[in-house]
mmCIF file of C-alpha atoms in Angstrom:
data_model
loop_
_atom_site.group_PDB
_atom_site.id
_atom_site.type_symbol
_atom_site.label_atom_id
_atom_site.label_comp_id
_atom_site.label_asym_id
_atom_site.label_seq_id
_atom_site.Cartn_x
_atom_site.Cartn_y
_atom_site.Cartn_z
ATOM 1 C CA MET L 11 132.145 121.225 102.054
ATOM 2 C CA LYS L 12 130.168 118.569 100.160
ATOM 3 C CA LYS L 13 126.541 119.155 99.330
ATOM 4 C CA ARG L 14 123.781 117.814 101.535
ATOM 5 C CA VAL L 15 121.707 115.203 99.719
ATOM 6 C CA LEU L 16 118.037 114.331 100.057
ATOM 7 C CA GLU L 17 117.189 111.200 98.072
ATOM 8 C CA ILE L 18 113.584 110.097 97.718
ATOM 9 C CA CYS L 19 112.662 106.522 96.857
ATOM 10 C CA VAL L 20 109.768 106.416 94.371
ATOM 11 C CA ASP L 21 107.923 103.782 92.340
ATOM 12 C CA SER L 22 105.428 105.881 90.395
ATOM 13 C CA LEU L 23 105.251 109.038 88.310
ATOM 14 C CA ALA L 24 103.005 110.682 90.915
ATOM 15 C CA SER L 25 105.581 110.015 93.644
ATOM 16 C CA ALA L 26 108.400 111.281 91.441
ATOM 17 C CA ARG L 27 106.511 114.509 90.783
ATOM 18 C CA ALA L 28 105.918 115.045 94.514
ATOM 19 C CA ALA L 29 109.568 114.320 95.347
ATOM 20 C CA ILE L 30 110.858 116.737 92.727
ATOM 21 C CA ALA L 31 108.414 119.473 93.729
ATOM 22 C CA GLY L 32 109.355 118.979 97.381
ATOM 23 C CA GLY L 33 113.039 119.561 96.770
ATOM 24 C CA ALA L 34 114.634 116.140 96.277
ATOM 25 C CA ASP L 35 118.216 116.203 95.035
ATOM 26 C CA ARG L 36 117.963 112.688 93.649
ATOM 27 C CA LEU L 37 115.449 109.906 93.135
ATOM 28 C CA GLU L 38 115.955 106.224 93.759
ATOM 29 C CA LEU L 39 113.629 104.674 91.207
ATOM 30 C CA CYS L 40 112.220 101.219 91.807
ATOM 31 C CA SER L 41 109.080 99.127 91.555
ATOM 32 C CA ALA L 42 107.218 97.212 94.266
ATOM 33 C CA LEU L 43 108.152 99.290 97.290
ATOM 34 C CA ALA L 44 105.855 97.068 99.357
ATOM 35 C CA VAL L 45 108.517 94.328 99.198
ATOM 36 C CA GLY L 46 111.454 96.677 99.707
ATOM 37 C CA GLY L 47 111.800 97.679 96.072
ATOM 38 C CA LEU L 48 112.641 95.858 92.839
ATOM 39 C CA THR L 49 114.122 96.885 89.499
ATOM 40 C CA PRO L 50 111.993 99.676 87.965
ATOM 41 C CA PHE L 51 110.210 99.724 84.631
ATOM 42 C CA GLU L 52 112.148 101.358 81.815
ATOM 43 C CA ALA L 53 108.947 103.068 80.647
ATOM 44 C CA LEU L 54 108.514 104.754 84.044
ATOM 45 C CA LEU L 55 112.061 106.121 83.872
ATOM 46 C CA ARG L 56 111.311 107.509 80.409
ATOM 47 C CA GLN L 57 108.119 109.147 81.697
ATOM 48 C CA ILE L 58 110.047 110.925 84.452
ATOM 49 C CA ARG L 59 112.839 111.888 82.075
ATOM 50 C CA ALA L 60 110.287 113.504 79.768
ATOM 51 C CA GLU L 61 109.482 115.926 82.598
ATOM 52 C CA SER L 62 112.705 116.370 84.572
ATOM 53 C CA ASP L 63 116.479 116.104 84.436
ATOM 54 C CA VAL L 64 116.667 115.292 88.172
ATOM 55 C CA ALA L 65 119.350 112.760 89.115
ATOM 56 C CA ILE L 66 117.869 109.244 89.115
ATOM 57 C CA ARG L 67 119.546 106.101 90.405
ATOM 58 C CA CYS L 68 117.738 102.882 89.541
ATOM 59 C CA LEU L 69 117.492 100.070 92.062
ATOM 60 C CA MET L 70 118.756 96.805 90.595
ATOM 61 C CA ARG L 71 117.048 93.983 92.463
ATOM 62 C CA PRO L 72 115.550 91.120 90.451
ATOM 63 C CA ARG L 73 113.265 89.720 93.161
ATOM 64 C CA ALA L 74 112.294 89.972 96.788
ATOM 65 C CA GLY L 75 114.242 88.009 99.366
ATOM 66 C CA ASP L 76 117.960 87.613 99.938
ATOM 67 C CA PHE L 77 120.858 89.134 97.984
ATOM 68 C CA LEU L 78 122.530 85.874 96.941
ATOM 69 C CA TYR L 79 121.871 85.813 93.218
ATOM 70 C CA THR L 80 122.127 83.075 90.608
ATOM 71 C CA PRO L 81 124.220 83.561 87.446
ATOM 72 C CA GLU L 82 120.972 83.932 85.476
ATOM 73 C CA GLU L 83 119.704 86.683 87.793
ATOM 74 C CA LEU L 84 123.011 88.525 87.520
ATOM 75 C CA GLU L 85 122.913 88.284 83.730
ATOM 76 C CA MET L 86 119.411 89.753 83.723
ATOM 77 C CA LEU L 87 120.554 92.620 85.968
ATOM 78 C CA LYS L 88 123.381 93.425 83.549
ATOM 79 C CA MET L 89 120.934 93.591 80.640
ATOM 80 C CA GLN L 90 118.551 95.777 82.624
ATOM 81 C CA ILE L 91 121.356 98.173 83.566
ATOM 82 C CA VAL L 92 122.188 98.635 79.888
ATOM 83 C CA GLN L 93 118.531 99.300 79.058
ATOM 84 C CA LEU L 94 117.985 101.738 81.919
ATOM 85 C CA LYS L 95 121.218 103.548 81.125
ATOM 86 C CA SER L 96 119.968 104.162 77.599
ATOM 87 C CA ALA L 97 116.659 105.439 79.032
ATOM 88 C CA GLY L 98 118.382 108.141 81.086
ATOM 89 C CA ALA L 99 119.470 106.650 84.407
ATOM 90 C CA SER L 100 122.061 108.715 86.262
ATOM 91 C CA GLY L 101 123.329 105.742 88.237
ATOM 92 C CA PHE L 102 122.423 102.459 89.852
ATOM 93 C CA VAL L 103 121.759 100.992 93.286
ATOM 94 C CA ILE L 104 123.245 97.510 93.547
ATOM 95 C CA GLY L 105 124.304 94.902 96.078
ATOM 96 C CA CYS L 106 125.205 91.207 96.157
ATOM 97 C CA LEU L 107 126.158 89.060 99.125
ATOM 98 C CA ASN L 108 127.743 85.629 99.234
ATOM 99 C CA ALA L 109 126.407 82.774 101.347
ATOM 100 C CA GLN L 110 128.674 83.769 104.251
ATOM 101 C CA GLY L 111 127.134 87.243 104.407
ATOM 102 C CA ASP L 112 130.044 89.198 102.924
ATOM 103 C CA LEU L 113 129.953 91.504 99.918
ATOM 104 C CA ASP L 114 130.245 89.359 96.780
ATOM 105 C CA THR L 115 132.743 91.491 94.903
ATOM 106 C CA GLU L 116 133.050 89.046 92.006
ATOM 107 C CA ALA L 117 129.296 89.095 91.405
ATOM 108 C CA MET L 118 129.221 92.888 91.585
ATOM 109 C CA LYS L 119 132.085 93.645 89.211
ATOM 110 C CA PRO L 120 130.124 92.842 86.020
ATOM 111 C CA LEU L 121 127.276 95.066 87.237
ATOM 112 C CA ILE L 122 129.720 97.877 87.906
ATOM 113 C CA ASP L 123 131.224 97.423 84.451
ATOM 114 C CA ALA L 124 127.752 97.521 82.878
ATOM 115 C CA ALA L 125 127.062 100.843 84.623
ATOM 116 C CA GLY L 126 129.869 102.350 82.574
ATOM 117 C CA GLY L 127 131.113 104.888 85.084
ATOM 118 C CA LEU L 128 127.736 106.174 86.273
ATOM 119 C CA GLY L 129 127.152 106.753 89.984
ATOM 120 C CA LEU L 130 126.767 103.684 92.178
ATOM 121 C CA THR L 131 125.096 103.117 95.527
ATOM 122 C CA LEU L 132 125.406 99.965 97.620
ATOM 123 C CA HIS L 133 121.873 99.338 98.824
ATOM 124 C CA ARG L 134 120.740 97.937 102.152
ATOM 125 C CA ALA L 135 122.287 94.553 101.509
ATOM 126 C CA VAL L 136 124.929 96.167 103.742
ATOM 127 C CA ASP L 137 122.475 96.040 106.636
ATOM 128 C CA VAL L 138 122.021 92.271 106.469
ATOM 129 C CA SER L 139 125.697 91.558 105.820
ATOM 130 C CA ARG L 140 127.873 89.808 108.401
ATOM 131 C CA ASP L 141 129.856 92.967 109.233
ATOM 132 C CA PRO L 142 128.265 96.192 107.937
ATOM 133 C CA VAL L 143 131.347 98.299 108.632
ATOM 134 C CA GLN L 144 133.602 95.917 106.696
ATOM 135 C CA THR L 145 131.032 95.804 103.905
ATOM 136 C CA TYR L 146 131.150 99.602 103.777
ATOM 137 C CA LEU L 147 134.932 99.444 103.369
ATOM 138 C CA ASP L 148 134.669 96.723 100.725
ATOM 139 C CA ALA L 149 132.209 98.861 98.766
ATOM 140 C CA GLY L 150 134.713 101.694 98.735
ATOM 141 C CA GLU L 151 137.376 99.370 97.355
ATOM 142 C CA LEU L 152 135.044 98.563 94.458
ATOM 143 C CA GLY L 153 134.671 102.237 93.604
ATOM 144 C CA ILE L 154 131.115 102.602 94.877
ATOM 145 C CA ASP L 155 130.495 106.237 95.809
ATOM 146 C CA THR L 156 127.530 105.865 98.187
ATOM 147 C CA VAL L 157 126.346 103.332 100.785
ATOM 148 C CA LEU L 158 122.674 103.367 101.780
ATOM 149 C CA THR L 159 122.407 102.098 105.349
ATOM 150 C CA SER L 160 120.388 101.941 108.536
ATOM 151 C CA GLY L 161 123.502 100.908 110.441
ATOM 152 C CA GLY L 162 122.554 97.230 110.337
ATOM 153 C CA ALA L 163 119.291 97.836 112.196
ATOM 154 C CA SER L 164 115.598 97.866 111.374
ATOM 155 C CA ALA L 165 115.622 101.672 111.558
ATOM 156 C CA CYS L 166 118.438 104.180 111.311
ATOM 157 C CA THR L 167 117.865 105.522 114.814
ATOM 158 C CA ALA L 168 118.616 102.041 116.188
ATOM 159 C CA GLY L 169 121.784 101.774 114.071
ATOM 160 C CA GLU L 170 123.209 105.149 115.057
ATOM 161 C CA ALA L 171 126.465 103.776 116.505
ATOM 162 C CA VAL L 172 127.325 101.889 113.315
ATOM 163 C CA ILE L 173 126.386 104.892 111.179
ATOM 164 C CA ALA L 174 128.688 107.024 113.329
ATOM 165 C CA ARG L 175 131.555 104.628 112.625
ATOM 166 C CA MET L 176 130.878 104.742 108.879
ATOM 167 C CA LEU L 177 130.819 108.545 108.944
ATOM 168 C CA GLN L 178 134.152 108.531 110.737
ATOM 169 C CA LEU L 179 135.628 106.207 108.102
ATOM 170 C CA ARG L 180 134.228 108.396 105.347
ATOM 171 C CA GLU L 181 136.161 111.328 106.745
ATOM 172 C CA GLU L 182 139.358 109.431 107.543
ATOM 173 C CA GLN L 183 139.595 107.470 104.297
ATOM 174 C CA ASN L 184 137.602 109.602 101.882
ATOM 175 C CA GLY L 185 135.175 106.700 101.789
ATOM 176 C CA PRO L 186 131.767 106.425 100.149
ATOM 177 C CA GLU L 187 129.039 108.845 101.136
ATOM 178 C CA VAL L 188 126.916 107.482 103.983
ATOM 179 C CA LEU L 189 123.299 107.727 102.860
ATOM 180 C CA ILE L 190 121.164 107.300 105.973
ATOM 181 C CA GLY L 191 117.890 105.453 105.413
ATOM 182 C CA ALA L 192 115.073 103.439 107.036
ATOM 183 C CA GLY L 193 112.604 105.445 109.069
ATOM 184 C CA VAL L 194 113.869 108.818 107.881
ATOM 185 C CA LYS L 195 111.585 111.837 108.199
ATOM 186 C CA ALA L 196 112.110 115.484 109.066
ATOM 187 C CA SER L 197 112.470 114.921 112.821
ATOM 188 C CA VAL L 198 114.951 112.083 112.268
ATOM 189 C CA ILE L 199 117.059 114.300 110.007
ATOM 190 C CA THR L 200 117.076 116.979 112.691
ATOM 191 C CA HIS L 201 118.160 114.402 115.272
ATOM 192 C CA PHE L 202 121.039 113.074 113.175
ATOM 193 C CA ARG L 203 122.226 116.529 112.187
ATOM 194 C CA THR L 204 122.502 117.336 115.907
ATOM 195 C CA ALA L 205 123.792 114.007 117.245
ATOM 196 C CA LEU L 206 126.093 113.229 114.290
ATOM 197 C CA PRO L 207 127.015 116.550 112.650
ATOM 198 C CA LEU L 208 128.866 114.697 109.867
ATOM 199 C CA SER L 209 125.491 113.422 108.617
ATOM 200 C CA ARG L 210 124.639 115.110 105.341
ATOM 201 C CA ALA L 211 122.846 112.552 103.122
ATOM 202 C CA PHE L 212 119.426 111.043 103.782
ATOM 203 C CA HIS L 213 117.116 108.623 101.984
ATOM 204 C CA MET L 214 113.369 108.357 102.516
ATOM 205 C CA SER L 215 110.147 107.520 100.706
ATOM 206 C CA GLY L 216 107.829 109.918 102.567
ATOM 207 C CA LYS L 217 104.887 107.656 101.746
ATOM 208 C CA THR L 218 101.291 108.424 102.505
ATOM 209 C CA ASP L 219 98.162 106.358 101.792
ATOM 210 C CA VAL L 220 96.021 107.644 98.950
ATOM 211 C CA GLU L 221 92.440 106.360 98.844
ATOM 212 C CA SER L 222 91.611 104.167 95.858
ATOM 213 C CA ARG L 223 89.278 105.742 93.306
ATOM 214 C CA MET L 224 87.364 102.451 93.026
ATOM 215 C CA ALA L 225 83.680 102.743 93.939
ATOM 216 C CA PHE L 226 83.034 98.996 93.670
ATOM 217 C CA ARG L 227 85.248 96.995 96.004
ATOM 218 C CA ARG L 228 85.097 93.203 96.187
ATOM 219 C CA GLU L 229 86.502 92.145 99.528
ATOM 220 C CA GLY L 230 88.203 88.856 100.335
ATOM 221 C CA VAL L 231 89.916 88.374 96.949
ATOM 222 C CA PRO L 232 93.531 89.473 97.555
ATOM 223 C CA MET L 233 95.811 90.049 94.589
ATOM 224 C CA GLY L 234 98.886 89.389 96.702
ATOM 225 C CA LEU L 235 99.620 88.669 100.325
ATOM 226 C CA PRO L 236 96.457 88.107 102.395
ATOM 227 C CA GLY L 237 95.676 91.155 104.491
ATOM 228 C CA LEU L 238 97.393 93.597 102.146
ATOM 229 C CA ASP L 239 95.303 96.758 101.850
ATOM 230 C CA GLU L 240 94.499 97.042 98.155
ATOM 231 C CA TRP L 241 92.150 100.009 98.494
ATOM 232 C CA HIS L 242 94.895 102.464 99.380
ATOM 233 C CA ILE L 243 97.849 103.335 97.175
ATOM 234 C CA GLN L 244 101.077 104.462 98.773
ATOM 235 C CA GLN L 245 102.566 107.594 97.230
ATOM 236 C CA THR L 246 105.230 110.073 98.247
ATOM 237 C CA SER L 247 103.878 113.035 100.186
ATOM 238 C CA LEU L 248 104.885 116.467 98.926
ATOM 239 C CA GLU L 249 104.590 117.827 102.452
ATOM 240 C CA ALA L 250 106.848 115.125 103.912
ATOM 241 C CA VAL L 251 109.551 115.867 101.341
ATOM 242 C CA GLN L 252 109.270 119.618 101.915
ATOM 243 C CA ALA L 253 109.618 119.104 105.671
ATOM 244 C CA ALA L 254 112.664 116.872 105.182
ATOM 245 C CA ARG L 255 114.237 119.408 102.835
ATOM 246 C CA ALA L 256 113.744 122.162 105.409
ATOM 247 C CA ALA L 257 115.229 120.017 108.180
ATOM 248 C CA LEU L 258 118.287 119.158 106.076
ATOM 249 C CA ASP L 259 118.881 122.765 105.069
ATOM 250 C CA ALA L 260 118.359 124.198 108.554
#
């Protein structure tokens, strides 16, 4: 029986510490979680590595928006993979689509080669692809060992039928692990473990809002999107990770 996996998505040292203390099996390291996550800073990976040998897969996403990348963006991703590998990454989280919404296998092959045999996850590009189930199969053909998915829905509970099909294919074809994400928390893990007993891998951020330590606060001067709350910092909650760990191990 394969091990159950709890992966926590983090973009700071504080979040990484909470995830590790809470019982995470693996981290997905990124930056800019507010836009769905971008490629992380090499220095942050080195900070975490100085404290822990936990498995860390780095998200490789050069910008927000779609997953149709230019040759220049792909070249940058290859260089970043090499740098992050040297800094201690255990694997990478990648995904490229073509204009028709299918997995762009030709664009992904150089990224896979750059990873040099480390673990690979197909990220949620699968969920905006034309046919998520076919994309799952295509990922397996490329040698990707894990597919992070919400079942092509805004939240995993809404994509349960597609996730069930992927789990079935995993068993029938020894396909990639199905890493269930988007809206995951302890109660959702409990639901999936009951409704889909083949579920064994889950991805979550477990974020909570931490009050800014700023005493002086100038309002009406946004640093990013108007309306974005800049006086609270989102960090992973130790308690949320502990609860998820308990639900997965129950």
